XYZ file of C-alpha atoms in Angstrom:
353
model
C -44.278 -102.425 43.075
C -46.139 -100.458 45.895
C -48.929 -98.866 45.946
C -49.247 -95.434 46.893
C -51.339 -95.583 49.884
C -51.673 -91.777 51.498
C -52.828 -91.225 47.748
C -55.481 -93.878 47.689
C -56.582 -92.845 51.409
C -56.364 -88.978 50.418
C -58.995 -89.814 47.576
C -61.236 -91.738 49.426
C -61.173 -88.980 52.325
C -62.188 -86.637 49.758
C -65.227 -88.525 48.516
C -66.471 -88.731 51.757
C -66.088 -85.302 52.688
C -66.791 -83.744 49.277
C -64.186 -81.429 49.395
C -60.291 -81.144 49.018
C -59.033 -78.596 51.574
C -55.847 -76.438 51.025
C -52.959 -77.935 52.464
C -52.279 -74.877 54.711
C -55.664 -75.868 56.050
C -54.126 -78.586 57.891
C -51.903 -76.938 59.719
C -52.389 -77.219 63.828
C -50.033 -73.921 64.318
C -48.727 -71.153 62.060
C -46.481 -68.166 62.806
C -45.200 -65.135 60.637
C -41.930 -64.669 60.391
C -42.307 -61.296 58.666
C -45.381 -59.566 58.284
C -46.732 -58.118 54.629
C -44.881 -55.212 53.744
C -45.683 -52.320 51.243
C -42.820 -50.488 49.598
C -41.846 -48.356 46.667
C -40.143 -49.712 43.739
C -37.975 -47.270 41.151
C -39.078 -47.674 37.206
C -36.985 -49.836 34.570
C -34.738 -48.463 32.305
C -35.311 -48.997 28.759
C -35.791 -47.215 25.552
C -38.440 -45.760 23.717
C -40.279 -47.936 21.287
C -39.174 -50.928 23.505
C -42.971 -52.016 25.133
C -44.056 -51.691 21.765
C -42.256 -54.391 20.558
C -43.758 -56.842 23.478
C -45.664 -59.621 21.663
C -46.555 -61.903 24.786
C -45.768 -62.398 28.481
C -43.696 -65.371 30.068
C -46.598 -67.797 31.110
C -45.496 -67.395 34.680
C -45.827 -63.628 34.680
C -49.202 -61.028 34.470
C -49.496 -57.466 33.313
C -50.591 -55.977 36.560
C -47.540 -57.086 38.239
C -45.086 -55.954 35.266
C -46.882 -52.542 34.917
C -46.080 -51.945 38.218
C -42.669 -52.985 38.188
C -42.023 -50.699 34.680
C -43.478 -47.516 35.771
C -42.444 -47.732 39.427
C -44.764 -47.288 42.361
C -46.069 -49.429 45.302
C -45.077 -53.020 45.394
C -46.944 -55.494 47.992
C -44.903 -57.892 49.848
C -46.682 -60.965 50.932
C -45.801 -62.254 54.872
C -43.552 -65.025 55.280
C -45.146 -67.897 57.406
C -44.226 -71.184 58.915
C -46.543 -73.546 59.035
C -46.643 -76.717 61.512
C -48.550 -79.974 60.107
C -48.598 -83.239 61.673
C -48.672 -86.885 60.716
C -47.813 -86.051 57.476
C -46.972 -88.668 54.427
C -44.534 -87.613 52.166
C -44.273 -89.787 48.735
C -41.871 -88.810 45.777
C -43.028 -85.012 44.684
C -46.245 -84.994 46.998
C -47.219 -84.503 50.897
C -50.336 -86.064 52.073
C -52.309 -85.053 54.978
C -56.042 -86.520 55.499
C -57.887 -84.890 52.403
C -55.227 -82.946 51.522
C -52.504 -82.691 49.328
C -49.517 -80.184 48.359
C -47.122 -80.859 45.453
C -43.415 -79.484 46.228
C -41.202 -81.586 44.353
C -40.895 -82.590 41.260
C -42.684 -85.829 39.195
C -45.902 -86.870 38.542
C -48.155 -88.433 41.179
C -48.109 -92.359 40.741
C -50.607 -94.864 42.174
C -47.730 -98.077 41.718
C -44.382 -97.067 41.878
C -42.251 -99.981 40.766
C -39.180 -98.704 42.300
C -40.649 -98.176 45.323
C -38.118 -97.017 48.295
C -38.753 -98.105 52.207
C -40.750 -95.769 54.178
C -38.967 -93.712 56.457
C -40.484 -92.547 59.809
C -39.242 -88.930 60.804
C -39.836 -87.345 63.962
C -40.048 -83.475 63.577
C -38.179 -82.271 60.182
C -38.197 -78.822 58.283
C -38.642 -78.372 54.514
C -36.208 -76.964 52.760
C -37.530 -77.397 49.019
C -40.631 -74.836 47.500
C -42.482 -75.981 44.497
C -41.204 -73.248 42.165
C -37.739 -74.037 43.352
C -37.893 -78.158 42.556
C -38.635 -76.926 38.950
C -36.628 -74.221 38.211
C -32.628 -73.067 38.926
C -33.317 -69.600 38.794
C -35.908 -70.097 41.787
C -34.113 -72.670 43.561
C -31.557 -70.141 43.901
C -33.497 -66.804 44.937
C -36.196 -68.963 47.269
C -34.778 -72.320 48.330
C -31.276 -71.131 48.887
C -32.484 -68.601 51.336
C -34.653 -70.939 52.815
C -31.651 -73.113 54.400
C -31.224 -70.005 56.777
C -34.591 -70.174 58.436
C -34.233 -72.823 60.826
C -32.240 -72.913 63.986
C -28.424 -74.601 63.202
C -28.637 -78.031 63.860
C -32.697 -78.565 63.191
C -33.069 -81.347 61.146
C -33.666 -80.438 57.491
C -35.138 -82.452 54.646
C -35.406 -81.653 50.465
C -37.987 -83.131 47.977
C -36.745 -84.544 45.084
C -35.968 -81.958 42.450
C -35.028 -81.540 38.821
C -31.001 -81.892 38.952
C -29.097 -78.532 38.721
C -25.742 -78.527 37.530
C -24.452 -76.267 39.894
C -26.483 -76.787 43.039
C -23.600 -79.135 44.578
C -21.493 -76.333 44.267
C -23.442 -72.942 45.413
C -24.104 -75.101 48.603
C -20.641 -75.460 49.122
C -19.929 -71.486 48.389
C -22.575 -70.304 50.440
C -22.021 -72.857 53.375
C -25.541 -74.368 53.073
C -25.995 -78.255 53.690
C -26.690 -80.604 51.121
C -30.306 -81.849 52.810
C -31.440 -85.582 52.975
C -34.067 -86.289 50.471
C -36.372 -89.057 51.408
C -38.525 -90.644 48.487
C -41.153 -91.817 50.751
C -41.779 -91.092 54.819
C -44.359 -90.757 57.616
C -43.540 -87.610 59.473
C -44.591 -86.893 62.669
C -44.075 -83.168 62.693
C -43.152 -81.132 59.517
C -42.432 -77.541 59.419
C -42.603 -76.267 55.790
C -42.863 -72.528 54.710
C -44.632 -69.606 52.765
C -41.309 -67.471 51.405
C -41.680 -66.326 48.176
C -42.040 -62.557 48.694
C -39.135 -60.236 48.430
C -39.753 -58.521 52.073
C -37.191 -57.308 54.398
C -36.666 -61.085 56.034
C -35.802 -62.296 52.635
C -33.132 -58.899 52.207
C -31.488 -59.870 55.103
C -30.621 -63.534 53.858
C -29.912 -62.429 50.856
C -27.185 -60.349 52.336
C -25.499 -63.177 54.670
C -25.869 -65.282 51.662
C -23.421 -62.588 49.290
C -20.988 -62.435 52.775
C -20.239 -65.848 53.128
C -19.478 -66.509 48.998
C -17.333 -63.794 49.817
C -15.806 -65.510 52.681
C -15.570 -68.932 50.550
C -13.260 -66.952 47.905
C -11.288 -65.579 49.722
C -10.963 -62.504 47.430
C -7.219 -61.959 46.373
C -5.610 -59.004 46.985
C -5.108 -56.580 43.835
C -7.533 -58.477 42.042
C -9.714 -56.431 39.536
C -13.299 -56.950 38.734
C -14.251 -57.051 34.976
C -15.896 -54.131 33.676
C -19.194 -56.583 33.383
C -19.888 -60.092 32.651
C -21.872 -61.961 29.867
C -23.654 -64.708 30.799
C -24.483 -67.503 27.836
C -27.794 -68.791 28.568
C -26.664 -72.300 27.079
C -29.099 -75.028 25.746
C -30.144 -76.680 29.113
C -33.306 -74.942 29.708
C -35.983 -73.565 27.444
C -34.943 -72.462 24.045
C -34.456 -68.821 23.742
C -31.959 -68.122 20.997
C -29.978 -64.798 20.301
C -29.288 -65.242 16.943
C -26.518 -62.493 16.810
C -25.326 -63.698 20.282
C -21.326 -63.765 18.463
C -21.726 -59.826 17.541
C -23.089 -58.697 21.058
C -20.143 -60.865 22.497
C -17.604 -59.262 20.443
C -18.758 -55.873 21.677
C -19.207 -56.645 25.033
C -15.388 -58.037 25.224
C -14.015 -54.615 23.086
C -15.437 -52.862 26.487
C -13.938 -55.154 29.011
C -16.527 -57.499 29.713
C -15.827 -61.296 30.663
C -18.194 -63.943 28.777
C -19.003 -66.786 31.039
C -20.702 -70.172 29.594
C -22.200 -71.563 33.008
C -22.739 -74.709 31.629
C -19.020 -75.486 30.940
C -18.077 -73.607 33.916
C -18.302 -75.040 38.144
C -20.020 -72.973 40.510
C -16.830 -72.065 42.001
C -15.636 -70.311 38.597
C -18.651 -68.446 37.573
C -18.524 -66.629 41.160
C -15.017 -66.003 41.170
C -14.871 -64.750 37.461
C -18.349 -62.213 38.591
C -17.124 -61.359 41.346
C -18.195 -57.891 41.944
C -18.832 -57.233 38.565
C -20.989 -53.785 38.247
C -22.901 -55.125 35.551
C -24.382 -58.280 34.167
C -25.640 -58.721 30.608
C -28.152 -61.821 29.812
C -31.243 -63.151 27.890
C -33.847 -63.173 30.560
C -33.924 -66.748 32.501
C -32.590 -68.612 34.934
C -29.151 -68.406 34.371
C -29.070 -64.777 35.446
C -29.288 -66.241 39.040
C -25.639 -67.311 38.697
C -24.874 -63.552 39.678
C -26.669 -62.926 42.234
C -24.537 -63.295 45.167
C -21.644 -62.449 43.166
C -22.151 -59.167 41.466
C -20.992 -56.024 43.275
C -23.359 -53.989 45.706
C -25.338 -51.467 43.938
C -24.837 -53.578 40.537
C -26.803 -53.034 37.262
C -28.796 -55.974 35.434
C -29.358 -55.449 31.648
C -31.645 -57.896 30.521
C -32.472 -59.068 26.781
C -36.190 -59.825 26.602
C -37.352 -62.182 23.818
C -40.579 -60.339 21.927
C -42.528 -63.292 23.227
C -41.675 -63.918 26.734
C -41.574 -60.685 28.589
C -40.898 -61.111 32.174
C -39.574 -58.746 35.033
C -38.889 -61.820 37.597
C -35.059 -60.593 38.312
C -36.250 -57.005 38.727
C -38.305 -57.784 41.700
C -34.411 -59.126 42.798
C -32.925 -56.189 41.866
C -35.373 -53.919 43.792
C -35.103 -55.519 47.084
C -31.098 -55.280 46.792
C -30.876 -51.703 45.931
C -29.746 -52.659 42.148
C -30.439 -51.052 39.006
C -32.666 -53.061 36.138
C -32.571 -51.982 32.525
C -34.114 -53.897 29.464
C -33.865 -54.178 25.840
C -36.582 -55.919 23.699
C -35.205 -57.790 20.945
C -36.779 -57.905 17.702
C -37.961 -61.502 16.240
C -35.600 -63.125 13.687
C -35.237 -66.788 11.662
C -34.642 -69.271 14.513
C -34.992 -67.064 17.417
C -34.967 -63.285 18.457
C -31.943 -60.677 17.310
C -31.051 -57.899 19.778
C -30.289 -54.345 18.401
C -26.560 -53.943 19.462
C -26.801 -50.177 19.546
C -29.654 -49.948 22.034
C -27.421 -52.410 24.685
C -24.421 -49.759 24.206
C -27.102 -47.190 25.032
C -28.189 -48.399 28.082
C -25.146 -49.396 29.107
C -23.894 -45.881 28.762
C -26.962 -44.549 31.052
C -26.087 -47.597 33.563
C -22.029 -46.092 34.073
C-alpha cells in the first residue's frame, strides 16, 4: 500500500493558498502551434420534420454549437497550444503541480493505492493523451492519434492510463504511430502537454497525413473496387443505443451494394481495408464512426442516424474540416430503443449520390 503523496501535498498547498489554480497557470512557457481561426461551414443535410423529433441533446453537446452546425455559418476554432510545466508528479490518471491538478487519464483519484507502482524519474517528455481521448474511442482517434504527430521525431513521449480500446494497437500500426509508454507513477522534470481539440488547419494537416499513412500501410491492390458504401454496426461495448430495425436497414443497404461492418468482430486492418475509399458511411451516432475517418474516400459523405434522445453533431465538425458532406436522420422512439424510417435513409442517400 502506498500513499498518494502528491495528492496530499496538493490539498495542503490549496488550503494554505486558499485556491486551486488551473493547471495551465503552472506553465513556465506556452507557445501557439496554430492560432485561433474562424471558418464558414455548410449546413447539414436533413429532411423536413427531423428537428421536431429531437427530444434531447447528448450530455456532451450544447445547442449553441449545434445550431451553427445545423444551419451553417461561422465557426470559431480554438488555438492549438503547447504548455511546458516543470516538476510535475504523475499518479494514475492525474497530474499534480503545486496546488493544482489535472485529470488527463482514466480512473479515480486515490489516497491509498494497494498495488502502487514504483515512481519513475523522467527528464523531459511529451504527453500524448487527452482527457477525452482516455475516456472515449472516438476522441482517441480524432484527437490523440493526431497528437503523436506534433513532437519532433525521436522526442520522448508518454501516454496516461486509458480505457482499453480493442482496436487502438491495430490502428497505431496502420497509421505508423508508436505505442507510447504509460507510467503509473512518475516525477517529471519537464512535461510538455497540448491543448489541441480544435478542428483548425493544424489538425487538418495531420488528418491528411494519417490518411496517407493508412493507405501506404494497406498497399492497395490493383483493380480493387470500393463498396458503394459501408454500414458500421454500433455493437454492445459502448453505451446502449439500440436500433431496433437494424436488420431491415442492413438488408436494404446490402441490396444497394453496401458492405456491413461489425467492428467488434473485425481487426483494425479488416475494417480499414473493407471501408477503404468508400464514398458513404452510414451508422448510428457514436464513437464507432471513427473507424472510417482515415479510410473513407476523399470528399466522402457521412449519414448519421440520430437517437431522438441523444442528438449530437460531433462528427460534422470532422466532416466540415475534411470538406466531406454530413447528413442525418432522427430516429423515432420504439420499445427497446429507437427505429429509423428506412425510406428517409434512402431519400438522403439519393441526395448524397
